[in-house]
Coordinates of C-alpha atoms in Angstrom, one line a residue:
M1 CA 118.9 60.7 119.5
A2 CA 120.3 63.5 121.7
K3 CA 123.0 65.6 120.1
D4 CA 126.6 64.9 121.1
K5 CA 128.0 68.2 122.8
K6 CA 131.4 67.7 121.5
S7 CA 132.5 69.6 118.3
I8 CA 132.6 67.8 115.0
G9 CA 136.4 68.3 114.9
Q10 CA 136.8 66.6 118.2
L11 CA 134.6 63.6 117.1
L12 CA 136.5 63.2 113.9
V13 CA 139.7 62.9 115.7
E14 CA 138.3 60.5 118.3
A15 CA 136.9 58.4 115.5
G16 CA 140.3 58.4 113.8
V17 CA 139.2 60.1 110.7
I18 CA 141.7 62.9 111.0
T19 CA 144.6 63.6 113.2
D20 CA 145.0 66.5 115.7
D21 CA 147.5 68.2 113.3
E22 CA 145.0 68.0 110.5
L23 CA 142.3 69.5 112.6
V24 CA 144.5 72.4 113.5
N25 CA 145.2 73.0 109.8
A26 CA 141.6 72.7 108.8
L27 CA 140.6 75.3 111.6
R28 CA 143.2 77.6 110.3
Q29 CA 141.9 77.3 106.7
Q30 CA 138.4 77.9 108.1
E31 CA 139.5 81.1 109.7
K32 CA 140.9 82.3 106.3
T33 CA 138.1 81.2 104.0
G34 CA 135.1 80.6 106.2
G35 CA 132.6 77.9 105.5
F36 CA 131.9 74.6 107.1
L37 CA 134.8 72.7 109.0
C38 CA 133.8 69.4 107.2
D39 CA 134.0 71.2 103.8
N40 CA 137.5 72.5 104.6
I41 CA 138.8 69.0 105.7
I42 CA 137.5 67.5 102.5
K43 CA 139.2 70.3 100.3
L44 CA 142.5 69.8 102.2
G45 CA 142.3 66.1 101.3
F46 CA 142.4 65.0 105.0
A47 CA 139.3 62.8 104.7
T48 CA 136.5 61.8 102.2
E49 CA 132.9 62.6 102.6
D50 CA 132.1 59.0 103.2
K51 CA 134.3 58.8 106.2
I52 CA 133.1 62.3 107.7
L53 CA 129.3 62.0 107.2
P54 CA 128.7 59.0 109.7
V55 CA 130.6 60.9 112.5
L56 CA 128.7 64.1 111.5
S57 CA 125.4 62.2 111.7
K58 CA 126.3 61.2 115.3
Q59 CA 127.1 64.8 116.1
L60 CA 123.8 66.2 114.8
G61 CA 121.5 63.4 115.9
I62 CA 120.3 62.7 112.4
D63 CA 120.4 59.5 110.4
Y64 CA 123.0 59.0 107.7
V65 CA 121.9 57.3 104.6
K66 CA 124.1 55.8 101.8
L67 CA 121.8 56.3 98.8
K68 CA 123.5 53.6 96.7
D69 CA 121.9 51.1 99.1
V70 CA 118.3 52.5 98.8
N71 CA 115.7 51.6 96.3
I72 CA 113.4 54.5 95.9
N73 CA 109.7 54.0 94.7
K74 CA 108.7 55.8 91.5
N75 CA 105.6 57.2 93.2
V76 CA 107.8 59.0 95.6
I77 CA 109.8 60.6 92.7
K78 CA 106.5 61.9 91.1
N79 CA 105.7 63.9 94.2
V80 CA 108.9 66.0 94.0
P81 CA 109.6 67.8 90.6
A82 CA 113.0 67.4 89.2
K83 CA 113.6 71.2 89.4
F84 CA 112.9 71.1 93.3
A85 CA 115.4 68.3 93.8
S86 CA 118.2 69.9 91.6
H87 CA 117.7 73.4 93.1
Y88 CA 117.7 72.3 96.8
K89 CA 120.1 69.4 96.2
L90 CA 117.8 66.8 97.8
M91 CA 116.5 63.4 97.1
P92 CA 113.1 62.1 98.1
L93 CA 113.3 58.7 99.7
K94 CA 109.8 57.7 100.9
I95 CA 106.4 58.9 101.9
E96 CA 104.6 57.6 104.9
G97 CA 101.3 59.2 105.4
R98 CA 101.9 62.9 105.3
V99 CA 105.6 62.5 106.1
L100 CA 108.2 62.9 103.2
T101 CA 111.7 61.6 104.0
I102 CA 114.4 63.5 102.0
A103 CA 118.1 63.2 101.9
L104 CA 120.2 66.5 102.0
T105 CA 123.8 67.4 102.3
D106 CA 122.8 70.0 105.1
P107 CA 119.7 68.7 107.0
T108 CA 120.0 71.4 109.5
N109 CA 119.1 74.2 107.0
I110 CA 115.7 75.1 108.5
N111 CA 114.9 77.6 105.5
V112 CA 115.3 74.8 103.0
L113 CA 113.2 72.4 105.1
D114 CA 110.5 75.0 105.6
D115 CA 110.4 75.8 101.8
I116 CA 109.9 72.1 100.9
K117 CA 107.3 71.5 103.5
L118 CA 105.4 74.5 102.5
L119 CA 105.7 74.0 98.6
L120 CA 104.9 70.3 98.6
G121 CA 102.3 70.4 101.4
L122 CA 104.0 67.6 103.4
D123 CA 105.7 67.2 106.7
V124 CA 109.5 66.7 106.2
H125 CA 111.8 64.3 107.9
P126 CA 115.5 65.0 106.9
V127 CA 118.4 62.6 106.6
L128 CA 121.9 63.2 105.7
A129 CA 123.5 62.0 102.5
S130 CA 126.6 62.8 100.6
E131 CA 126.3 65.5 97.7
K132 CA 127.9 63.1 95.2
E133 CA 125.3 60.3 95.9
I134 CA 122.4 62.9 95.9
T135 CA 123.6 64.1 92.5
E136 CA 123.9 60.6 91.2
A137 CA 120.6 59.6 92.5
I138 CA 118.9 62.7 90.9
R139 CA 120.3 61.6 87.5
K140 CA 119.5 58.0 88.1
Y141 CA 115.8 58.4 89.0
Y142 CA 114.8 61.8 87.2
G143 CA 117.1 61.1 84.1
V144 CA 120.1 63.1 82.8
G145 CA 119.3 66.9 82.5
A146 CA 115.7 66.5 83.8
D147 CA 115.8 69.8 85.6
T148 CA 117.4 71.4 82.4
L149 CA 114.6 70.2 80.4
E150 CA 111.9 71.4 82.7
K151 CA 113.5 74.8 82.7
I152 CA 113.7 74.8 78.9
I153 CA 110.1 73.8 78.6
D154 CA 109.1 76.4 81.2
E155 CA 110.9 79.2 79.3
K156 CA 110.1 78.2 75.7
G157 CA 106.5 76.7 76.2
L158 CA 107.7 73.4 74.4
K159 CA 105.4 71.2 76.5
E160 CA 102.9 68.7 75.4
E161 CA 99.2 69.7 76.0
K162 CA 98.0 68.2 79.1
V163 CA 94.6 67.5 80.3
S164 CA 93.7 70.6 82.5
T165 CA 93.6 69.5 86.2
T166 CA 91.2 71.8 88.0
E167 CA 91.4 71.9 91.8
D168 CA 88.4 72.3 93.9
I169 CA 89.5 75.0 96.3
D170 CA 86.4 74.5 98.5
K171 CA 87.3 71.0 99.4
L172 CA 91.1 71.2 99.8
T173 CA 91.0 72.0 103.5
A174 CA 92.2 68.9 105.2
D175 CA 95.8 69.8 106.2
A176 CA 97.2 73.0 107.6
T177 CA 99.6 74.0 104.6
I178 CA 100.4 77.0 102.8
G179 CA 98.5 75.4 99.8
R180 CA 95.4 75.4 102.1
F181 CA 96.0 78.9 103.2
V182 CA 96.2 80.1 99.5
N183 CA 92.9 78.2 98.7
Q184 CA 91.3 79.9 101.5
I185 CA 92.3 83.2 100.3
L186 CA 90.9 82.4 96.8
L187 CA 87.7 81.0 98.1
E188 CA 87.1 84.1 100.5
A189 CA 87.7 86.4 97.6
Y190 CA 85.3 84.5 95.4
K191 CA 82.6 84.5 98.0
D192 CA 83.2 88.3 98.6
R193 CA 82.6 88.9 94.9
A194 CA 86.2 90.1 94.4
T195 CA 87.6 90.7 91.0
D196 CA 91.2 90.9 92.0
I197 CA 93.4 89.8 94.9
H198 CA 96.5 92.0 95.7
I199 CA 99.3 90.2 97.6
E200 CA 101.8 93.1 98.5
P201 CA 105.0 92.8 100.6
Y202 CA 106.1 95.7 102.6
E203 CA 108.9 96.2 105.0
K204 CA 107.1 95.1 108.2
E205 CA 104.0 93.5 106.9
L206 CA 102.4 91.3 104.1
R207 CA 99.1 93.0 102.9
I208 CA 96.4 91.2 101.1
R209 CA 93.5 93.3 99.5
Y210 CA 90.4 92.4 97.5
R211 CA 89.0 94.6 94.9
I212 CA 85.2 94.5 95.3
D213 CA 83.0 96.4 93.1
G214 CA 85.9 98.4 91.8
V215 CA 87.2 99.4 95.2
L216 CA 90.1 97.8 97.3
Y217 CA 89.4 96.5 100.7
D218 CA 91.9 95.0 103.2
A219 CA 91.5 91.3 103.9
K220 CA 91.7 90.4 107.5
V221 CA 94.8 88.1 107.9
P222 CA 97.0 87.2 110.9
E223 CA 100.1 89.3 111.6
E224 CA 102.2 86.2 111.2
I225 CA 101.4 85.9 107.5
R226 CA 104.5 88.2 106.9
H227 CA 106.7 85.3 107.8
F228 CA 105.2 83.2 104.9
E229 CA 105.5 85.8 102.0
S230 CA 108.0 83.6 100.1
A231 CA 106.1 80.5 100.6
I232 CA 102.7 82.0 99.5
I233 CA 104.3 83.4 96.3
S234 CA 106.0 80.1 95.6
R235 CA 102.7 78.2 96.1
I236 CA 101.0 80.5 93.7
K237 CA 103.9 80.2 91.2
V238 CA 103.6 76.4 91.4
M239 CA 99.8 76.4 90.8
S240 CA 100.2 78.7 87.7
N241 CA 103.4 76.8 86.3
L242 CA 105.7 79.8 86.9
N243 CA 109.5 79.6 87.6
I244 CA 109.8 79.6 91.5
A245 CA 113.4 80.1 91.4
E246 CA 113.1 83.4 89.3
K247 CA 112.6 86.3 91.7
R248 CA 114.0 89.1 89.7
L249 CA 111.7 89.3 86.7
P250 CA 108.0 89.8 86.3
Q251 CA 106.1 86.7 85.4
D252 CA 102.5 86.1 84.2
G253 CA 100.5 82.9 84.4
R254 CA 97.1 81.3 84.7
I255 CA 95.3 78.8 87.2
K256 CA 92.1 77.0 86.8
V257 CA 90.2 76.2 89.9
R258 CA 86.7 75.1 90.9
V259 CA 84.4 76.4 93.5
G260 CA 81.3 74.1 93.8
N261 CA 80.1 73.8 90.3
Q262 CA 81.7 77.1 89.1
D263 CA 84.9 76.9 87.1
L264 CA 87.2 80.0 87.7
D265 CA 90.0 81.1 85.5
L266 CA 92.8 83.1 87.5
R267 CA 95.1 85.4 85.8
V268 CA 98.3 85.7 87.8
S269 CA 100.9 88.5 87.6
I270 CA 104.0 88.4 89.8
L271 CA 106.1 91.7 90.2
P272 CA 109.5 91.9 91.9
T273 CA 109.5 94.8 94.5
S274 CA 112.0 96.2 97.0
F275 CA 110.5 94.0 99.8
G276 CA 109.7 90.7 97.9
E277 CA 107.5 89.7 95.2
S278 CA 104.0 91.2 94.8
A279 CA 101.2 89.2 93.2
V280 CA 97.9 90.1 91.6
I281 CA 95.3 87.5 90.9
R282 CA 92.4 88.4 88.7
I283 CA 89.3 86.2 89.0
L284 CA 87.4 85.4 85.9
S285 CA 84.5 83.2 85.5
S286 CA 85.2 80.6 82.8
S287 CA 81.4 80.2 82.1
M288 CA 80.4 83.7 82.0
I289 CA 77.1 84.3 80.1
F290 CA 76.8 87.7 78.3
S291 CA 73.6 89.5 77.5
L292 CA 73.0 93.1 76.4
A293 CA 70.3 93.3 79.2
D294 CA 72.9 92.5 81.9
L295 CA 75.1 95.7 80.9
G296 CA 72.7 98.1 82.5
L297 CA 71.9 99.8 79.2
S298 CA 68.8 102.0 78.9
K299 CA 66.2 100.9 76.6
Q300 CA 67.2 103.5 74.1
D301 CA 71.0 102.7 74.4
Q302 CA 70.2 98.8 74.2
D303 CA 68.1 99.4 70.8
T304 CA 70.9 101.6 69.5
L305 CA 73.6 99.1 70.3
D306 CA 71.6 96.2 68.9
L307 CA 71.4 98.0 65.6
L308 CA 75.0 98.9 65.5
I309 CA 76.3 95.4 66.1
K310 CA 74.2 94.2 63.1
K311 CA 75.9 96.6 60.6
P312 CA 77.9 94.9 57.9
H313 CA 81.1 97.2 58.3
G314 CA 82.5 100.1 60.3
I315 CA 84.1 100.5 63.6
I316 CA 82.5 100.6 67.1
F317 CA 85.0 102.0 69.6
V318 CA 84.3 101.5 73.4
T319 CA 86.2 104.1 75.6
G320 CA 86.9 104.7 79.1
P321 CA 89.7 104.1 81.7
T322 CA 91.1 100.8 82.8
G323 CA 88.5 98.8 84.9
S324 CA 85.5 100.6 83.3
G325 CA 84.0 97.5 81.8
K326 CA 85.0 97.9 78.2
T327 CA 86.1 94.3 77.6
T328 CA 82.7 92.9 79.1
T329 CA 80.9 95.3 76.7
L330 CA 82.9 94.0 73.7
Y331 CA 82.5 90.3 74.6
T332 CA 78.7 90.8 75.1
C333 CA 78.5 92.4 71.5
L334 CA 80.5 89.4 70.1
S335 CA 78.3 86.9 71.9
Q336 CA 75.1 88.4 70.5
I337 CA 76.4 88.1 66.9
N338 CA 78.4 85.0 67.3
K339 CA 76.5 82.8 64.7
V340 CA 77.5 79.8 62.6
D341 CA 77.5 82.0 59.4
K342 CA 79.9 84.6 60.9
K343 CA 83.7 84.2 61.1
I344 CA 84.9 86.1 64.1
I345 CA 88.6 86.7 65.1
T346 CA 90.0 88.7 67.9
I347 CA 93.4 89.9 68.8
E348 CA 93.8 90.7 72.6
D349 CA 96.2 91.5 75.3
P350 CA 95.4 89.5 77.3
I351 CA 92.5 87.1 76.5
E352 CA 90.0 87.7 79.3
Y353 CA 87.4 85.1 78.5
L354 CA 87.3 82.2 76.0
L355 CA 84.4 82.4 73.6
A356 CA 83.2 79.1 71.9
G357 CA 83.2 79.7 68.1
V358 CA 85.5 82.7 68.1
T359 CA 89.2 82.6 67.0
Q360 CA 91.1 84.4 69.8
I361 CA 94.8 85.5 69.4
Q362 CA 97.0 86.7 72.3
I363 CA 99.6 89.2 71.3
N364 CA 103.3 88.4 72.1
P365 CA 105.6 91.6 71.4
M366 CA 108.6 89.4 72.5
I367 CA 108.2 87.6 69.0
G368 CA 106.9 90.5 67.1
L369 CA 103.2 89.6 67.2
S370 CA 101.7 93.0 68.0
F371 CA 98.2 94.1 67.2
A372 CA 99.3 95.6 63.9
Q373 CA 101.0 92.5 62.8
G374 CA 98.2 90.3 64.1
L375 CA 95.7 92.3 62.2
R376 CA 97.4 91.9 58.9
S377 CA 97.5 88.1 59.3
M378 CA 93.9 88.0 60.4
L379 CA 92.7 89.5 57.1
R380 CA 94.0 86.3 55.4
H381 CA 91.6 84.2 57.4
D382 CA 88.6 85.6 55.7
P383 CA 86.9 87.1 58.8
D384 CA 83.5 88.9 58.9
I385 CA 83.9 90.5 62.3
M386 CA 87.1 91.4 64.0
M387 CA 88.0 92.6 67.6
V388 CA 91.0 94.6 68.3
G389 CA 91.7 94.7 72.1
E390 CA 93.0 98.2 72.1
V391 CA 94.2 100.8 69.6
R392 CA 97.3 102.0 71.1
D393 CA 99.3 103.7 68.3
F394 CA 99.1 105.1 64.7
E395 CA 99.9 101.8 63.0
T396 CA 97.3 99.8 64.8
A397 CA 94.7 102.6 64.4
E398 CA 95.3 103.0 60.6
I399 CA 95.1 99.3 59.9
T400 CA 92.0 98.9 62.0
I401 CA 90.4 101.8 60.1
R402 CA 91.4 100.4 56.6
V403 CA 90.1 97.1 57.6
S404 CA 86.6 98.4 58.4
L405 CA 86.6 100.3 55.1
T406 CA 87.2 97.0 53.2
G407 CA 83.8 95.6 54.5
H408 CA 84.5 94.3 58.0
L409 CA 82.7 95.1 61.1
V410 CA 85.4 96.0 63.9
F411 CA 85.1 96.5 67.7
S412 CA 88.0 98.0 69.6
T413 CA 88.7 100.2 72.6
L414 CA 90.4 103.5 73.4
H415 CA 91.5 105.1 76.7
T416 CA 89.8 108.5 76.7
N417 CA 87.5 110.3 79.3
D418 CA 84.4 110.7 77.2
A419 CA 83.1 109.7 73.7
A420 CA 83.8 113.0 71.9
S421 CA 87.5 112.9 73.2
S422 CA 88.0 109.8 71.1
V423 CA 87.9 111.8 68.0
T424 CA 90.7 114.0 69.1
R425 CA 92.7 111.0 70.3
L426 CA 92.7 109.3 66.8
L427 CA 93.5 112.7 65.1
D428 CA 96.4 113.1 67.7
M429 CA 97.7 109.7 66.7
G430 CA 98.1 111.0 63.2
I431 CA 94.9 109.4 61.6
E432 CA 93.5 111.6 58.8
P433 CA 90.0 113.1 59.7
Y434 CA 88.4 111.7 56.3
L435 CA 89.4 108.0 57.5
V436 CA 87.8 108.7 61.0
S437 CA 84.6 110.1 59.6
S438 CA 84.2 107.4 56.9
S439 CA 84.9 104.2 59.2
V440 CA 83.6 105.0 62.8
E441 CA 80.0 104.3 63.4
C442 CA 79.9 105.1 67.1
F443 CA 82.1 106.0 70.1
I444 CA 80.7 104.5 73.3
A445 CA 82.0 105.9 76.6
Q446 CA 81.4 104.1 79.7
R447 CA 82.0 103.7 83.5
L448 CA 81.0 101.3 86.2
V449 CA 79.1 102.5 89.2
R450 CA 78.3 100.5 92.4
L451 CA 74.7 99.6 93.1
I452 CA 73.0 100.3 96.3
C453 CA 72.8 97.3 98.6
P454 CA 69.1 96.0 98.4
K455 CA 69.3 94.7 101.9
C456 CA 70.1 98.1 103.7
K457 CA 68.7 100.4 101.2
V458 CA 67.0 103.5 102.8
P459 CA 65.4 106.8 101.6
V460 CA 67.5 110.0 102.2
K461 CA 67.3 113.6 101.5
P462 CA 69.2 114.8 98.5
N463 CA 72.6 116.4 99.1
Q464 CA 72.2 119.7 97.3
E465 CA 75.8 120.4 96.9
I466 CA 76.7 117.1 95.3
L467 CA 73.8 117.3 92.9
K468 CA 74.6 120.8 91.9
E469 CA 78.2 119.5 91.2
L470 CA 76.6 116.9 88.9
G471 CA 74.9 119.6 87.0
I472 CA 71.5 118.8 88.2
P473 CA 69.0 121.7 87.9
E474 CA 67.3 122.8 91.2
T475 CA 63.9 122.2 89.5
E476 CA 64.7 118.5 89.5
I477 CA 66.0 118.5 93.0
A478 CA 63.0 119.8 94.8
G479 CA 60.9 117.3 96.6
L480 CA 63.1 114.5 95.3
E481 CA 63.6 111.4 97.4
L482 CA 66.9 109.4 96.8
F483 CA 68.4 106.3 98.3
E484 CA 71.5 105.1 99.9
G485 CA 72.7 101.9 101.7
K486 CA 73.3 102.3 105.5
G487 CA 75.6 99.3 105.5
C488 CA 75.0 95.6 106.7
D489 CA 76.6 92.2 107.0
D490 CA 75.5 91.4 103.3
C491 CA 77.4 94.3 101.8
K492 CA 80.3 94.2 104.2
F493 CA 79.1 97.6 105.7
T494 CA 79.8 99.5 102.4
G495 CA 76.3 100.2 101.5
Y496 CA 76.9 98.9 98.0
K497 CA 76.7 95.4 96.4
G498 CA 77.3 94.8 92.7
R499 CA 77.9 97.2 89.8
T500 CA 76.3 98.3 86.7
G501 CA 77.3 100.6 83.7
I502 CA 76.5 104.2 82.7
Y503 CA 77.0 105.1 79.1
E504 CA 77.4 107.7 76.6
F505 CA 76.7 106.9 72.9
L506 CA 78.2 109.3 70.3
L507 CA 76.7 108.3 67.0
I508 CA 78.5 109.6 63.9
N509 CA 75.9 111.4 61.6
D510 CA 76.6 113.7 58.8
D511 CA 76.9 116.8 61.0
I512 CA 79.4 115.1 63.2
R513 CA 81.4 113.8 60.2
D514 CA 81.5 117.5 58.9
M515 CA 83.0 118.6 62.3
I516 CA 85.5 115.8 62.3
L517 CA 86.7 116.7 58.8
A518 CA 86.9 120.4 60.0
R519 CA 89.0 119.2 63.0
E520 CA 86.5 120.9 65.5
P521 CA 87.6 120.4 69.2
S522 CA 86.0 117.7 71.3
N523 CA 83.9 120.0 73.4
K524 CA 82.1 121.4 70.3
I525 CA 81.6 117.9 69.0
K526 CA 80.1 116.9 72.2
S527 CA 77.8 120.0 72.5
K528 CA 76.6 119.2 69.0
A529 CA 75.9 115.5 69.9
I530 CA 74.0 116.6 72.9
S531 CA 71.8 118.9 70.8
F532 CA 70.9 115.7 68.8
G533 CA 69.8 113.9 71.9
M534 CA 73.0 112.2 73.2
R535 CA 72.9 111.5 76.9
T536 CA 76.2 112.1 78.7
L537 CA 77.6 109.7 81.4
R538 CA 76.2 111.9 84.1
D539 CA 72.8 112.0 82.3
D540 CA 72.7 108.2 82.4
G541 CA 74.1 108.2 85.9
W542 CA 71.4 110.6 87.0
D543 CA 68.7 108.4 85.6
K544 CA 69.9 105.5 87.6
I545 CA 70.2 107.7 90.7
K546 CA 66.4 108.5 90.2
R547 CA 65.6 105.0 89.8
G548 CA 67.2 104.1 93.2
L549 CA 70.0 102.0 91.8
T550 CA 73.0 104.0 92.8
T551 CA 74.1 107.4 94.5
P552 CA 75.0 110.9 93.5
T553 CA 78.3 110.4 95.3
E554 CA 79.1 107.3 93.3
V555 CA 78.3 108.8 89.9
L556 CA 80.3 111.8 90.9
R557 CA 83.2 109.5 91.8
V558 CA 83.5 107.8 88.3
T559 CA 82.8 110.7 86.0
Q560 CA 84.9 113.7 85.1
Q561 CA 84.1 117.3 85.8
E562 CA 82.1 118.5 82.9

């Protein structure tokens, strides 16, 4: 129906709903207070909503529906959550094919229509209805306070355990929706071996980047994507059961998806920024298989770690910066000793992977469940082996150490540059030297280095300057042939594909214990350990360089200047 060119005021006068004088008064009121003319007419008491809406419908060319006369199918209601209906003041009426008919008080609001279309993945056909009837219909079909209950459940976590519904993102490609676009982003990231997806809004663009082998790369996306930032974030929030209306506070959630036969666990973090909400999605495999052989350990280090994890008590600390693979090493160790005769409890922030047969606890500082508090409670569950996600403060460090001294094997992490610096870190926290020396069995420092792409691997002459910076003697450089990747389609022209670890094992023997008790600096402890045969991170990296696994540039990138 074509739109009537006359104003709504003129139409209302012609229809006998209001008089000329009432229209003049309503227009004066509109000039003072602003707002929609019809709203001012209703507020002034010149006409009711029921009288105005049929005329407005004619002027807009949009159907007017009296919801009291409509019987809505329950299946339609199930497709639109109560919080959507309440938030947008709408009522779903019917679904025909891929078209959802909804009743709104303002069916001309393009922003609302686009939001609903993108959030629900359906085309939208709007009709006009009164706000009063929409409110009554929501109460009738959803129940009194349904939207409030949903909010309480979302905030307090008081929902019943539901059977996990896992979407197959490889197959959901039938319709051109934001849901499909988000699935394509997830699918491409998985196929590119990305560990993280970064969705970052800026003033004039929406940037999407993938972290592949520890390095961020821009994802190629159309420029028009910047217009859909809100819809994309909303879709991600819906998938991870987050509050789509909350845009001011950080939120964290999880999504389970399937690619082929592979189940993926996605950790979602939403952060408000000056230009919108930024999202980071970490991609974790739900069925990850852990093996010491897969960590990239040398035969010597693998044998050492195998002996350490079989000890009845003591602490094994894994150290390194964020993203250096510490958690993977810890999970691998736990997987190796996860037997029916061992009780294993972990306390983590967050729980990265779920291990069958292992009791895992997620810390929650909001309710007072810290690492230290969790550790105290864990002891009452008669564990043999414990893992503390990270030692961050004196209280956690002291309890962790005392737990190990009472006959428990404990695994944990620290953020230090090398193994020897971990001693200094614990002492700086306020831990007495005798507690460190008597409880810690080993400090393991580690980094992740990218592997040379096997498809484009070529021999090259050594770069003398980089090797000297790594501390490699000239006698070892002479006549040496190294390798690098020249770049190909398989590695996205980076020259690298996959990662492996380089390690530094500081075993605590009697001499090292004496140095800890004497509060010797970390550089002296490191020198002493090297004299006993400890291989540094760069030593292990050099071994992998000579074996053609990685490059000197890569080892130099991830290790500190020694």
